[in-house]
Amino acid sequence: MRVSVVGAGLGGLALAQGLRGAGIEADVFERDPGIVARFQGYRLVLNPTGFQAVRDCLPTRWHPLLDEIVMEASAEQLVLDPRLNEIGRLGAGRTGIVVDRQVLRHLLLTGLTVHTDAALTGYDVLPDGTVRARFAHRDPATADLLVGADGVTSAVRGVLSPRTTPTDTGVRFVIGRTPLTDEFAALSKAYGSKIAGDGVSLLLGAMRFRTPPKQAAEQLAPDVTLPDIGDYVRWAMILPSNGSLENLTAQDAVLSRMDGWHPELRALIEQADPDNSTLLSIRVVKPAERWAPGPVTLLGDAIHATSPTGGNGANTALRDADLLRRRLIEADGGSRDLLDAVGDYERQMFEYGAEAVRSSLERLPAFAPGAKLS
């Protein structure tokens, strides 16, 4: 069996790793001109399902490395004012496994065949049941299954399910990171909480490595090369939907809304790494009607993009990858037909994917009252 995966995000790479470990050929096609062409560096909180999924997709020899580059975290989920006074609570405290997205992505990339500058232009299902993917700047690729793991603007979804389109919630947010130094020790109670300002919400989260990733890889898995980064604070400011951002850098857009805030909060933004700060929009994709059975399917944000306020986007994509991996291994072993295996994956994925989108939108108004939820 041969699988073509379009998109080198966490879900697509986890699937490719899992298939590779089972002896199934998997090629990854990424539209970006290079693996690190875009901002990729922020922390993620994985729930038990998401963490187990990525663990199961990786070779067991890398499990000690994975365990060394993550941290267990818990947060009270307080609501604080801009002077860091407690004014409420978001709900029950949250626990999970914290991992840096850039570090995890580099681990998942190890050993895979990834073709960059490979923007999909379309695909054709051939008479023998295989599928040929067409690209703008490279030769076509034929496989038994084509998986669209290419995000909110999925080119694969545009052909497979053209009536499934993203919904813009109208909410914008700036995300960035700042090296974690002793200067920011007083901010520890704000990690995992919401700081409520005038029409904006600032969210902070600490990323502390048990061992620096590059050093951990050298010690535990010499065949893996990980980024040389240290502990940091991930911050994200959710902006009002009608705010003007013209001619402002990501940091300036945040600082312009922080007059009178605690000086350590302002210093946190002022000392941020500008190369890892960017403005993003919150768009969702709701899985709706199923497409006809065939050798093409979707995974992750391509079919169920969630609001980041739900904390379930990466977890759901990794769950997809592990479920589809298991079904394809069954098909490759002859215990079930390929289309039946893919159909079973899709039935389950549609159900939990729709719930992930719904629950993420349910939490969005607590951070952005003007969001469009329909």
Coordinates of C-alpha atoms in Angstrom, one line a residue:
M1 CA 0.0 0.0 0.0
R2 CA 1.1 3.6 -0.7
V3 CA -0.3 6.7 0.9
S4 CA 0.1 10.3 -0.2
V5 CA -0.3 12.8 2.6
V6 CA -0.9 16.4 1.6
G7 CA 0.2 18.7 4.4
A8 CA 3.2 18.6 6.8
G9 CA 1.4 19.6 10.0
L10 CA 1.3 17.5 13.2
G11 CA -1.6 15.3 12.0
G12 CA -0.2 14.5 8.6
L13 CA 3.2 13.8 9.9
A14 CA 2.0 11.6 12.8
L15 CA 0.0 9.6 10.3
A16 CA 3.0 9.2 8.0
Q17 CA 5.2 8.2 10.9
G18 CA 2.7 5.6 12.1
L19 CA 2.4 4.2 8.6
R20 CA 6.2 4.1 8.1
G21 CA 6.5 2.2 11.3
A22 CA 4.1 -0.4 10.0
G23 CA 6.0 -0.8 6.7
I24 CA 3.5 1.2 4.6
E25 CA 4.9 3.7 2.1
A26 CA 3.9 7.2 2.9
D27 CA 5.0 10.4 1.1
V28 CA 4.2 13.9 2.5
F29 CA 3.6 16.8 0.2
E30 CA 3.9 20.3 1.6
R31 CA 2.9 23.5 -0.2
D32 CA 5.3 25.7 1.7
P33 CA 8.7 26.3 0.0
G34 CA 10.5 24.9 3.1
I35 CA 9.8 23.0 6.3
V36 CA 10.4 26.0 8.5
A37 CA 9.0 28.6 6.1
R38 CA 6.2 29.7 8.5
F39 CA 5.7 30.5 12.2
Q40 CA 5.4 27.2 13.9
G41 CA 6.6 27.8 17.5
Y42 CA 4.1 27.7 20.3
R43 CA 3.2 25.4 23.1
L44 CA 0.3 22.9 23.0
V45 CA -1.5 21.2 25.8
L46 CA -2.2 17.5 24.9
N47 CA -4.9 15.6 26.7
P48 CA -4.4 11.9 27.4
T49 CA -6.0 10.9 24.1
G50 CA -3.8 13.3 22.0
F51 CA -0.6 12.4 23.8
Q52 CA -1.3 8.6 23.6
A53 CA -2.1 9.0 19.9
V54 CA 1.2 10.7 19.0
R55 CA 3.1 8.2 21.2
D56 CA 1.5 5.3 19.4
C57 CA 2.4 6.8 16.0
L58 CA 6.1 7.1 16.9
P59 CA 8.7 4.4 17.0
T60 CA 9.0 3.0 20.6
R61 CA 12.8 3.8 20.6
W62 CA 11.8 7.5 20.6
H63 CA 9.4 7.3 23.5
P64 CA 12.1 8.2 26.1
L65 CA 12.9 11.3 24.1
L66 CA 9.3 12.2 23.8
D67 CA 8.9 11.9 27.6
E68 CA 11.9 14.1 28.2
I69 CA 10.7 17.0 26.0
V70 CA 7.2 17.4 27.5
M71 CA 6.1 18.6 30.8
E72 CA 3.1 17.9 32.9
A73 CA 1.0 21.0 33.6
S74 CA -2.0 22.1 35.6
A75 CA -3.7 25.5 35.7
E76 CA -6.3 27.0 37.9
Q77 CA -7.8 29.0 35.0
L78 CA -8.3 32.2 36.9
V79 CA -9.6 35.5 35.5
L80 CA -7.2 38.3 36.4
D81 CA -7.4 42.1 35.8
P82 CA -4.5 43.9 34.0
R83 CA -2.9 44.5 37.4
L84 CA -2.9 40.7 38.1
N85 CA -5.7 40.8 40.7
E86 CA -8.0 37.8 40.7
I87 CA -11.5 38.8 39.6
G88 CA -13.1 35.4 38.8
R89 CA -12.6 31.9 37.4
L90 CA -13.0 30.4 34.0
G91 CA -14.1 27.0 35.4
A92 CA -12.5 23.8 36.6
G93 CA -8.7 23.6 36.5
R94 CA -7.0 22.1 33.4
T95 CA -4.3 19.5 33.4
G96 CA -2.4 17.9 30.5
I97 CA 0.9 17.3 28.8
V98 CA 2.6 20.4 27.5
V99 CA 4.8 20.2 24.4
D100 CA 6.3 22.7 22.0
R101 CA 4.8 22.4 18.6
Q102 CA 8.0 23.2 16.7
V103 CA 9.9 20.6 18.7
L104 CA 7.2 17.9 18.2
R105 CA 7.0 18.7 14.5
H106 CA 10.8 18.2 14.1
L107 CA 10.5 14.9 15.9
L108 CA 7.7 13.8 13.6
L109 CA 9.6 14.9 10.5
T110 CA 12.6 12.6 11.3
G111 CA 13.1 9.9 8.6
L112 CA 10.1 10.9 6.5
T113 CA 10.1 11.7 2.8
V114 CA 8.7 15.3 2.6
H115 CA 8.3 17.1 -0.7
T116 CA 8.2 20.9 -0.2
D117 CA 6.9 23.5 -2.7
A118 CA 4.3 20.9 -3.6
A119 CA 1.0 22.8 -3.9
L120 CA -1.9 20.5 -4.9
T121 CA -3.8 21.6 -7.9
G122 CA -6.2 18.7 -8.1
Y123 CA -6.4 14.9 -8.2
D124 CA -7.9 12.2 -10.4
V125 CA -9.3 8.8 -9.3
L126 CA -7.9 6.3 -11.9
P127 CA -9.8 3.3 -13.3
D128 CA -7.8 0.9 -11.1
G129 CA -9.1 2.7 -8.0
T130 CA -5.8 4.5 -7.2
V131 CA -5.6 8.3 -7.0
R132 CA -3.2 10.6 -8.8
A133 CA -2.4 13.9 -7.1
R134 CA -1.4 16.8 -9.3
F135 CA 0.9 19.6 -8.1
A136 CA 1.9 23.0 -9.4
H137 CA 5.6 22.5 -9.4
R138 CA 6.3 18.8 -9.4
D139 CA 5.3 15.6 -11.2
P140 CA 2.0 13.9 -10.2
A141 CA 2.1 11.2 -7.5
T142 CA -0.1 8.1 -7.6
A143 CA -1.1 6.2 -4.4
D144 CA -3.8 3.9 -3.1
L145 CA -5.0 6.7 -0.7
L146 CA -4.7 10.4 -0.7
V147 CA -5.1 12.1 2.7
G148 CA -5.8 15.8 2.9
A149 CA -4.1 17.1 6.0
D150 CA -3.6 20.5 4.6
G151 CA -5.4 22.7 7.1
V152 CA -8.2 25.2 7.1
T153 CA -7.7 26.2 3.4
S154 CA -7.4 22.6 2.3
A155 CA -7.0 22.1 -1.4
V156 CA -8.0 18.5 -1.1
R157 CA -11.2 19.4 0.6
G158 CA -11.9 21.9 -2.1
V159 CA -12.2 19.1 -4.6
L160 CA -13.6 16.3 -2.3
S161 CA -16.2 18.4 -0.4
P162 CA -16.5 21.8 -2.0
R163 CA -19.5 22.8 0.1
T164 CA -17.6 22.3 3.3
T165 CA -16.0 25.8 3.7
P166 CA -14.4 27.7 6.6
T167 CA -16.4 30.1 8.8
D168 CA -14.6 33.2 9.9
T169 CA -15.6 34.0 13.5
G170 CA -14.4 37.6 13.1
V171 CA -12.0 37.1 15.9
R172 CA -8.3 37.9 15.5
F173 CA -5.5 37.1 17.9
V174 CA -1.8 37.8 18.2
I175 CA 0.4 35.0 19.4
G176 CA 4.1 35.1 20.4
R177 CA 6.7 33.9 22.8
T178 CA 9.2 35.4 25.1
P179 CA 12.2 33.7 26.8
L180 CA 11.3 32.6 30.4
T181 CA 13.7 34.4 32.7
D182 CA 13.6 35.2 36.5
E183 CA 12.2 38.6 35.6
F184 CA 8.8 37.0 34.9
A185 CA 8.6 34.8 38.1
A186 CA 5.8 37.0 39.4
L187 CA 3.6 36.1 36.5
S188 CA 3.4 32.4 37.4
K189 CA -0.2 32.6 38.7
A190 CA -1.2 34.0 35.4
Y191 CA -0.1 30.9 33.4
G192 CA -3.1 29.1 32.2
S193 CA -5.4 32.0 33.2
K194 CA -7.1 34.8 31.3
I195 CA -6.1 38.4 31.9
A196 CA -9.2 40.5 31.0
G197 CA -8.5 44.0 29.7
D198 CA -10.7 46.6 27.9
G199 CA -12.2 44.4 25.2
V200 CA -9.2 42.1 25.0
S201 CA -8.0 38.9 26.6
L202 CA -4.4 38.0 27.2
L203 CA -3.5 34.3 27.8
L204 CA -0.2 33.1 29.1
G205 CA 1.4 29.7 29.3
A206 CA 4.9 28.5 30.4
M207 CA 7.0 26.0 28.4
R208 CA 9.6 24.5 30.6
F209 CA 11.7 21.6 29.3
R210 CA 13.0 18.8 31.6
T211 CA 16.1 18.8 29.3
P212 CA 16.7 21.3 26.4
P213 CA 15.4 19.6 23.3
K214 CA 18.6 19.6 21.3
Q215 CA 20.5 18.2 24.2
A216 CA 17.8 15.6 24.9
A217 CA 17.9 14.3 21.4
E218 CA 21.7 14.0 21.4
Q219 CA 21.6 12.0 24.6
L220 CA 18.5 9.8 23.9
A221 CA 18.1 9.5 20.1
P222 CA 21.1 10.5 18.1
D223 CA 19.2 9.9 14.8
V224 CA 16.9 12.9 15.8
T225 CA 17.8 16.5 15.5
L226 CA 15.7 18.9 17.5
P227 CA 15.6 22.8 17.7
D228 CA 18.0 24.5 20.1
I229 CA 15.4 26.4 22.2
G230 CA 15.0 27.1 25.9
D231 CA 12.2 27.7 28.3
Y232 CA 9.7 30.4 27.2
V233 CA 6.3 32.0 27.9
R234 CA 3.7 31.6 25.2
W235 CA 1.3 34.5 25.1
A236 CA -1.8 35.2 23.0
M237 CA -4.0 38.3 22.9
I238 CA -7.5 37.9 21.6
L239 CA -8.6 41.1 20.0
P240 CA -12.0 42.7 19.5
S241 CA -13.5 41.9 16.1
N242 CA -13.8 45.5 15.1
G243 CA -10.2 46.5 16.0
S244 CA -8.0 48.2 13.5
L245 CA -4.5 46.7 13.0
E246 CA -3.3 48.8 10.1
N247 CA 0.5 49.4 10.0
L248 CA 1.1 47.7 13.3
T249 CA 3.5 44.8 14.1
A250 CA 2.2 41.9 16.1
Q251 CA 3.9 43.2 19.2
D252 CA 2.7 46.8 18.7
A253 CA -0.9 45.6 18.2
V254 CA -0.7 44.0 21.7
L255 CA 1.2 46.9 23.4
S256 CA -1.3 49.5 22.0
R257 CA -4.0 47.8 24.1
M258 CA -2.0 47.5 27.3
D259 CA -1.9 51.1 28.7
G260 CA -1.9 50.9 32.5
W261 CA -1.3 47.1 32.6
H262 CA 1.1 45.5 35.1
P263 CA 4.7 46.5 34.0
E264 CA 5.8 42.8 33.9
L265 CA 3.0 42.0 31.5
R266 CA 4.2 44.9 29.2
A267 CA 7.8 43.8 29.6
L268 CA 6.8 40.3 28.5
I269 CA 5.5 41.6 25.2
E270 CA 8.3 44.1 24.7
Q271 CA 10.9 41.3 25.1
A272 CA 9.1 38.8 22.8
D273 CA 10.9 37.2 19.9
P274 CA 9.6 39.1 16.8
D275 CA 10.2 36.1 14.5
N276 CA 7.8 34.1 16.7
S277 CA 5.0 36.7 16.9
T278 CA 2.2 36.8 14.4
L279 CA -1.4 37.8 13.8
L280 CA -3.9 35.1 13.1
S281 CA -7.6 34.8 12.5
I282 CA -9.9 32.3 14.1
R283 CA -11.7 30.3 11.5
V284 CA -13.5 27.0 12.0
V285 CA -14.5 24.2 9.7
K286 CA -17.6 22.1 10.6
P287 CA -17.8 18.6 9.2
A288 CA -21.2 18.3 7.5
E289 CA -22.3 16.0 4.8
R290 CA -20.2 12.9 4.0
W291 CA -18.6 12.6 0.6
A292 CA -18.9 9.5 -1.6
P293 CA -16.6 6.6 -0.6
G294 CA -13.3 6.6 -2.5
P295 CA -9.5 6.7 -2.2
V296 CA -9.5 10.2 -0.8
T297 CA -10.1 11.4 2.8
L298 CA -9.4 14.3 5.1
L299 CA -7.7 14.7 8.5
G300 CA -7.4 17.5 11.1
D301 CA -8.1 21.1 10.4
A302 CA -9.0 20.3 6.8
I303 CA -12.3 18.8 8.0
H304 CA -12.8 20.0 11.6
A305 CA -10.9 23.2 12.4
T306 CA -11.6 24.4 15.9
S307 CA -11.3 27.6 17.8
P308 CA -8.1 27.6 19.9
T309 CA -10.2 28.5 23.0
G310 CA -11.3 24.8 23.0
G311 CA -7.7 23.5 23.4
N312 CA -8.7 20.5 21.3
G313 CA -7.4 21.2 17.7
A314 CA -4.1 19.4 17.8
N315 CA -5.5 16.7 20.1
T316 CA -8.3 15.9 17.5
A317 CA -5.9 15.9 14.6
L318 CA -3.6 13.5 16.4
R319 CA -6.6 11.3 17.2
D320 CA -7.4 11.3 13.5
A321 CA -3.9 10.2 12.6
D322 CA -3.8 7.3 15.1
L323 CA -7.3 6.1 14.1
L324 CA -6.6 6.2 10.4
R325 CA -3.2 4.6 10.9
R326 CA -4.8 1.7 12.7
R327 CA -7.5 1.2 10.0
L328 CA -4.9 1.4 7.2
I329 CA -2.8 -1.2 8.9
E330 CA -5.8 -3.5 9.0
A331 CA -6.4 -2.9 5.3
D332 CA -2.7 -3.5 4.4
G333 CA -2.8 -6.8 6.3
G334 CA -5.9 -8.0 4.4
S335 CA -8.3 -8.1 7.3
R336 CA -10.6 -5.5 5.6
D337 CA -11.1 -3.7 2.4
L338 CA -9.4 -0.3 2.0
L339 CA -12.6 1.7 1.3
D340 CA -14.3 0.0 4.3
A341 CA -11.3 0.9 6.5
V342 CA -11.4 4.5 5.4
G343 CA -15.2 4.6 5.7
D344 CA -15.0 3.4 9.3
Y345 CA -12.4 6.1 10.1
E346 CA -14.6 8.8 8.6
R347 CA -17.7 7.7 10.5
Q348 CA -15.9 8.0 13.8
M349 CA -14.0 11.1 12.9
F350 CA -17.1 13.0 11.8
E351 CA -18.7 12.3 15.1
Y352 CA -15.9 13.4 17.5
G353 CA -14.7 16.1 15.1
A354 CA -18.1 17.8 15.0
E355 CA -18.1 17.7 18.8
A356 CA -14.7 19.2 19.0
V357 CA -15.7 22.2 16.9
R358 CA -18.9 22.6 18.8
S359 CA -17.2 22.6 22.2
S360 CA -14.5 25.0 21.1
L361 CA -17.1 27.5 19.8
E362 CA -19.0 27.2 23.1
R363 CA -15.9 28.5 24.9
L364 CA -15.1 31.3 22.5
P365 CA -17.5 34.0 23.8
A366 CA -15.8 33.9 27.2
F367 CA -12.7 35.3 25.5
A368 CA -14.3 37.2 22.5
P369 CA -17.9 38.4 23.1
G370 CA -18.3 39.6 19.5
A371 CA -17.5 36.3 17.8
K372 CA -19.7 35.0 15.0
L373 CA -20.7 31.4 16.0
S374 CA -23.0 30.5 13.1

